[in-house]
C-alpha positions as a Markdown table, in Angstrom:
| # | Residue | x | y | z |
|---|---|---|---|---|
| 1 | Met | 55.6 | 37.3 | 35.3 |
| 2 | Thr | 55.9 | 36.5 | 31.6 |
| 3 | Ser | 56.4 | 33.0 | 30.1 |
| 4 | Ala | 56.9 | 33.9 | 26.4 |
| 5 | Phe | 60.5 | 34.4 | 25.5 |
| 6 | Asp | 63.1 | 34.0 | 22.7 |
| 7 | Ala | 66.7 | 33.0 | 23.4 |
| 8 | Val | 70.0 | 34.2 | 22.0 |
| 9 | Val | 72.9 | 31.9 | 22.8 |
| 10 | Leu | 76.3 | 33.4 | 22.3 |
| 11 | Ala | 78.8 | 30.8 | 21.0 |
| 12 | Gly | 81.5 | 32.9 | 19.3 |
| 13 | Gly | 84.1 | 33.2 | 22.0 |
| 14 | Ala | 87.7 | 32.6 | 20.9 |
| 15 | Gly | 88.4 | 30.2 | 23.7 |
| 16 | Ser | 91.9 | 31.7 | 24.1 |
| 17 | Arg | 92.3 | 30.5 | 27.7 |
| 18 | Leu | 91.4 | 27.0 | 26.5 |
| 19 | Gly | 94.1 | 26.9 | 23.8 |
| 20 | Gly | 91.9 | 28.3 | 21.0 |
| 21 | Val | 89.5 | 25.4 | 20.9 |
| 22 | Val | 85.9 | 25.9 | 19.8 |
| 23 | Lys | 84.5 | 26.5 | 23.3 |
| 24 | Ala | 80.9 | 25.5 | 22.4 |
| 25 | Asp | 82.1 | 22.0 | 21.6 |
| 26 | Val | 84.1 | 21.4 | 24.7 |
| 27 | Glu | 82.5 | 18.5 | 26.6 |
| 28 | Val | 81.4 | 18.3 | 30.2 |
| 29 | Ala | 79.7 | 15.3 | 31.6 |
| 30 | Gly | 79.8 | 13.7 | 28.1 |
| 31 | Arg | 78.0 | 16.5 | 26.3 |
| 32 | Ala | 79.1 | 19.7 | 24.5 |
| 33 | Leu | 78.7 | 22.9 | 26.5 |
| 34 | Leu | 76.5 | 24.4 | 23.8 |
| 35 | Asp | 74.2 | 21.3 | 23.8 |
| 36 | His | 73.8 | 21.6 | 27.6 |
| 37 | Val | 72.5 | 25.1 | 27.1 |
| 38 | Leu | 70.2 | 24.3 | 24.1 |
| 39 | Gly | 68.8 | 21.3 | 25.9 |
| 40 | Gly | 67.4 | 23.6 | 28.5 |
| 41 | Leu | 65.6 | 26.0 | 26.1 |
| 42 | Gly | 62.8 | 23.7 | 24.9 |
| 43 | Ser | 60.2 | 26.2 | 26.0 |
| 44 | Ala | 61.6 | 29.1 | 24.0 |
| 45 | Ala | 59.5 | 30.5 | 21.2 |
| 46 | Ala | 62.6 | 30.9 | 19.1 |
| 47 | Val | 66.3 | 30.2 | 19.6 |
| 48 | Val | 69.3 | 31.5 | 17.7 |
| 49 | Val | 72.9 | 30.6 | 18.2 |
| 50 | Val | 75.5 | 33.3 | 17.4 |
| 51 | Gly | 78.8 | 31.8 | 16.3 |
| 52 | Pro | 80.9 | 30.5 | 13.5 |
| 53 | Pro | 79.9 | 27.5 | 11.2 |
| 54 | Pro | 81.4 | 24.8 | 13.4 |
| 55 | Val | 78.8 | 25.5 | 16.2 |
| 56 | Ala | 75.9 | 24.9 | 13.9 |
| 57 | Arg | 73.3 | 22.5 | 15.2 |
| 58 | Pro | 70.5 | 20.7 | 13.2 |
| 59 | Gly | 67.2 | 22.6 | 13.4 |
| 60 | Val | 68.7 | 25.6 | 15.3 |
| 61 | Ala | 69.1 | 28.9 | 13.6 |
| 62 | Arg | 72.7 | 30.2 | 13.5 |
| 63 | Val | 74.0 | 33.7 | 12.6 |
| 64 | Leu | 77.4 | 35.3 | 12.9 |
| 65 | Glu | 78.2 | 38.8 | 14.3 |
| 66 | Asp | 79.6 | 41.4 | 12.0 |
| 67 | Pro | 82.6 | 41.7 | 12.1 |
| 68 | Pro | 83.3 | 38.1 | 13.2 |
| 69 | Gly | 84.9 | 38.1 | 16.7 |
| 70 | Gly | 83.3 | 41.4 | 17.5 |
| 71 | Gly | 82.5 | 40.4 | 21.0 |
| 72 | Pro | 79.3 | 39.6 | 23.0 |
| 73 | Val | 77.4 | 42.8 | 22.3 |
| 74 | Ala | 78.0 | 42.4 | 18.5 |
| 75 | Gly | 76.8 | 38.9 | 18.8 |
| 76 | Leu | 73.7 | 39.9 | 20.7 |
| 77 | Ala | 72.9 | 42.5 | 18.1 |
| 78 | Ala | 73.2 | 39.9 | 15.4 |
| 79 | Gly | 71.0 | 37.5 | 17.3 |
| 80 | Leu | 68.3 | 40.0 | 18.1 |
| 81 | Ala | 68.2 | 41.1 | 14.4 |
| 82 | His | 67.6 | 37.5 | 13.4 |
| 83 | Leu | 64.6 | 37.3 | 15.9 |
| 84 | Val | 62.9 | 40.3 | 14.4 |
| 85 | Ala | 60.0 | 38.3 | 13.2 |
| 86 | Ser | 59.2 | 37.0 | 16.7 |
| 87 | Ser | 56.8 | 38.7 | 19.0 |
| 88 | Ala | 58.0 | 37.3 | 22.3 |
| 89 | Pro | 58.3 | 40.2 | 24.7 |
| 90 | Val | 61.4 | 39.0 | 26.5 |
| 91 | Val | 64.8 | 37.8 | 25.2 |
| 92 | Val | 66.9 | 35.5 | 27.3 |
| 93 | Val | 70.6 | 35.8 | 26.7 |
| 94 | Leu | 73.0 | 33.0 | 27.6 |
| 95 | Gly | 76.6 | 32.3 | 27.0 |
| 96 | Cys | 77.4 | 28.8 | 25.6 |
| 97 | Asp | 80.0 | 28.2 | 28.3 |
| 98 | Val | 77.5 | 28.3 | 31.1 |
| 99 | Pro | 76.1 | 24.7 | 30.8 |
| 100 | Arg | 73.5 | 25.2 | 33.6 |
| 101 | Gly | 72.5 | 28.7 | 32.6 |
| 102 | Ala | 69.2 | 27.6 | 31.1 |
| 103 | Glu | 68.1 | 26.3 | 34.5 |
| 104 | Ala | 68.0 | 29.9 | 35.7 |
| 105 | Val | 65.5 | 31.0 | 33.0 |
| 106 | Pro | 62.3 | 30.4 | 35.1 |
| 107 | Ala | 63.6 | 32.5 | 38.0 |
| 108 | Leu | 64.8 | 35.2 | 35.6 |
| 109 | Leu | 61.5 | 35.4 | 33.8 |
| 110 | Ala | 59.6 | 35.5 | 37.1 |
| 111 | Ala | 61.8 | 38.4 | 38.3 |
| 112 | Val | 61.5 | 40.7 | 35.3 |
| 113 | Gly | 58.1 | 42.1 | 36.4 |
| 114 | Glu | 57.9 | 45.7 | 35.4 |
| 115 | Ala | 61.7 | 46.1 | 35.3 |
| 116 | Asp | 63.9 | 46.3 | 32.1 |
| 117 | Gly | 65.3 | 42.8 | 32.8 |
| 118 | Ala | 66.7 | 40.4 | 35.3 |
| 119 | Arg | 70.2 | 39.0 | 35.6 |
| 120 | Leu | 71.8 | 36.2 | 37.7 |
| 121 | Val | 74.2 | 37.5 | 40.4 |
| 122 | Ala | 76.9 | 35.3 | 42.0 |
| 123 | Asp | 79.1 | 36.5 | 44.7 |
| 124 | Gly | 78.0 | 40.0 | 44.1 |
| 125 | Arg | 79.0 | 39.9 | 40.4 |
| 126 | Pro | 76.3 | 40.3 | 37.8 |
| 127 | Gln | 76.1 | 37.7 | 35.0 |
| 128 | His | 74.9 | 39.8 | 32.0 |
| 129 | Leu | 75.1 | 36.6 | 29.8 |
| 130 | Val | 72.7 | 34.7 | 32.1 |
| 131 | Ala | 69.9 | 37.2 | 31.9 |
| 132 | Ala | 66.5 | 38.1 | 30.5 |
| 133 | Tyr | 65.8 | 41.5 | 28.9 |
| 134 | Arg | 62.6 | 43.1 | 27.6 |
| 135 | Arg | 63.0 | 43.0 | 23.9 |
| 136 | Ser | 62.1 | 46.7 | 23.3 |
| 137 | Ile | 64.5 | 47.8 | 26.1 |
| 138 | Leu | 67.3 | 45.7 | 24.7 |
| 139 | Ala | 66.7 | 47.0 | 21.1 |
| 140 | Gly | 66.8 | 50.6 | 22.4 |
| 141 | Ala | 70.0 | 50.0 | 24.4 |
| 142 | Leu | 71.7 | 48.6 | 21.3 |
| 143 | Glu | 70.5 | 51.6 | 19.2 |
| 144 | Arg | 71.8 | 54.1 | 21.7 |
| 145 | Leu | 75.2 | 52.3 | 22.0 |
| 146 | Gly | 75.9 | 52.5 | 18.3 |
| 147 | Asp | 78.6 | 50.3 | 16.9 |
| 148 | Pro | 78.5 | 47.2 | 19.1 |
| 149 | Ala | 81.9 | 45.7 | 17.9 |
| 150 | Gly | 84.2 | 45.4 | 20.9 |
| 151 | Ala | 81.7 | 46.9 | 23.4 |
| 152 | Ser | 81.1 | 45.3 | 26.8 |
| 153 | Met | 77.8 | 44.0 | 28.1 |
| 154 | Arg | 78.4 | 46.3 | 31.1 |
| 155 | Ser | 78.3 | 49.4 | 28.8 |
| 156 | Leu | 75.3 | 48.1 | 27.0 |
| 157 | Val | 73.1 | 47.6 | 30.1 |
| 158 | Ala | 74.4 | 50.7 | 32.0 |
| 159 | Gly | 71.4 | 52.7 | 33.2 |
| 160 | Leu | 68.9 | 49.8 | 32.7 |
| 161 | Asp | 66.6 | 48.8 | 35.6 |
| 162 | Leu | 67.7 | 45.2 | 36.1 |
| 163 | Val | 66.6 | 42.9 | 38.9 |
| 164 | Asp | 69.3 | 40.9 | 40.6 |
| 165 | Val | 68.5 | 37.2 | 40.9 |
| 166 | Pro | 70.8 | 35.4 | 43.4 |
| 167 | Asp | 72.6 | 32.4 | 42.1 |
| 168 | Val | 71.8 | 30.0 | 44.8 |
| 169 | Gly | 72.5 | 26.8 | 42.9 |
| 170 | Asp | 75.8 | 27.7 | 41.1 |
| 171 | Leu | 73.9 | 27.9 | 37.8 |
| 172 | Gly | 76.2 | 30.6 | 36.5 |
| 173 | Ala | 79.4 | 28.5 | 36.8 |
| 174 | Asp | 81.3 | 28.8 | 33.5 |
| 175 | Ala | 84.0 | 27.1 | 31.5 |
| 176 | Asp | 86.7 | 29.8 | 31.1 |
| 177 | Thr | 89.7 | 27.5 | 31.7 |
| 178 | Trp | 90.5 | 23.8 | 31.7 |
| 179 | Ser | 90.3 | 23.9 | 35.4 |
| 180 | Asp | 86.8 | 25.2 | 35.2 |
| 181 | Val | 85.9 | 22.5 | 32.6 |
| 182 | Arg | 87.2 | 19.8 | 34.9 |
| 183 | Arg | 85.2 | 21.2 | 37.9 |
| 184 | Leu | 82.0 | 21.5 | 35.8 |
| 185 | Asp | 82.5 | 18.0 | 34.5 |
| 186 | Ala | 82.8 | 16.6 | 38.0 |
| 187 | Ser | 79.9 | 18.7 | 39.3 |
| 188 | Leu | 77.5 | 17.7 | 36.5 |
| 189 | Arg | 78.4 | 14.1 | 37.1 |
| 190 | Gly | 77.6 | 14.6 | 40.8 |
| 191 | Thr | 81.1 | 13.8 | 42.1 |
| 192 | Ile | 81.9 | 17.1 | 43.8 |
| 193 | Glu | 80.1 | 20.1 | 45.3 |
| 194 | Pro | 79.5 | 23.0 | 42.9 |
| 195 | His | 82.3 | 25.6 | 42.7 |
| 196 | Asp | 81.7 | 28.6 | 44.9 |
| 197 | Gly | 84.4 | 30.9 | 43.5 |
| 198 | Pro | 84.0 | 34.2 | 41.7 |
| 199 | Arg | 82.3 | 34.5 | 38.4 |
| 200 | Arg | 82.6 | 36.8 | 35.4 |
| 201 | Asp | 80.0 | 38.9 | 33.5 |
| 202 | Gly | 80.9 | 37.4 | 30.1 |
| 203 | Ala | 82.1 | 40.8 | 28.8 |
| 204 | Ala | 85.2 | 42.9 | 28.5 |
| 205 | Pro | 85.6 | 45.6 | 31.2 |
C-alpha cells in the first residue's frame, strides 16, 4: 500500500445533458460538485483541476487541456504535465461530477499493490475516472497513445493491469443529468437511499 499521491480532478465536461451549465458548479446538498471532490483530497501531495477559468478555486492549481474540450484523456494529459515537479508515485484521477469519489481514495490506494492501478467498479462497470494509477505507468500509456484529443479512457488504459475495487457504498454515483443531480442531492442530505443504477466510465466509447 502507498499513501503518497497526487490528484487530477477533471472539470472540463460540456454538461450538455444538463443544458450546457458549468457542471463543476452545479450544487448538491448546498455545495458545488467540484468542491465536494476537492474537500476530500486534503491528504494529496498536490492537486490540479483541469477545466476552464470558471472552475478556478483559490489556492488550487488549474490548467486547461489543449485543445479545450478535448475530452478526459486530453485533460488527464494536461493535469499530469502540470504535476511533473511532484514525486508522488501514484496519481488519483477523479471526475468533478462524482461528489463522493474522493471517499474511495483510501481503498483505491490500498488496492494498487504491485498492479498498474486500481479503479472503482459499480454494477460490473469500471469507473476509470474514480481511479488511482502509478504515475510512471500512466505517463507511459499517454505516450503510447499519442494525440489524446478525443480519446477515451478505455483506450488509454487498455492492456494495463488494473485492480477492480467494488463500489459498495455508491461512491461512484455521478451527476450526468438533472435527475442524477436531484438523486445525489437527496442522498447526500440523507433523505433517500443511494442510487443503485448503472454507472458510466466517464469516457467516450
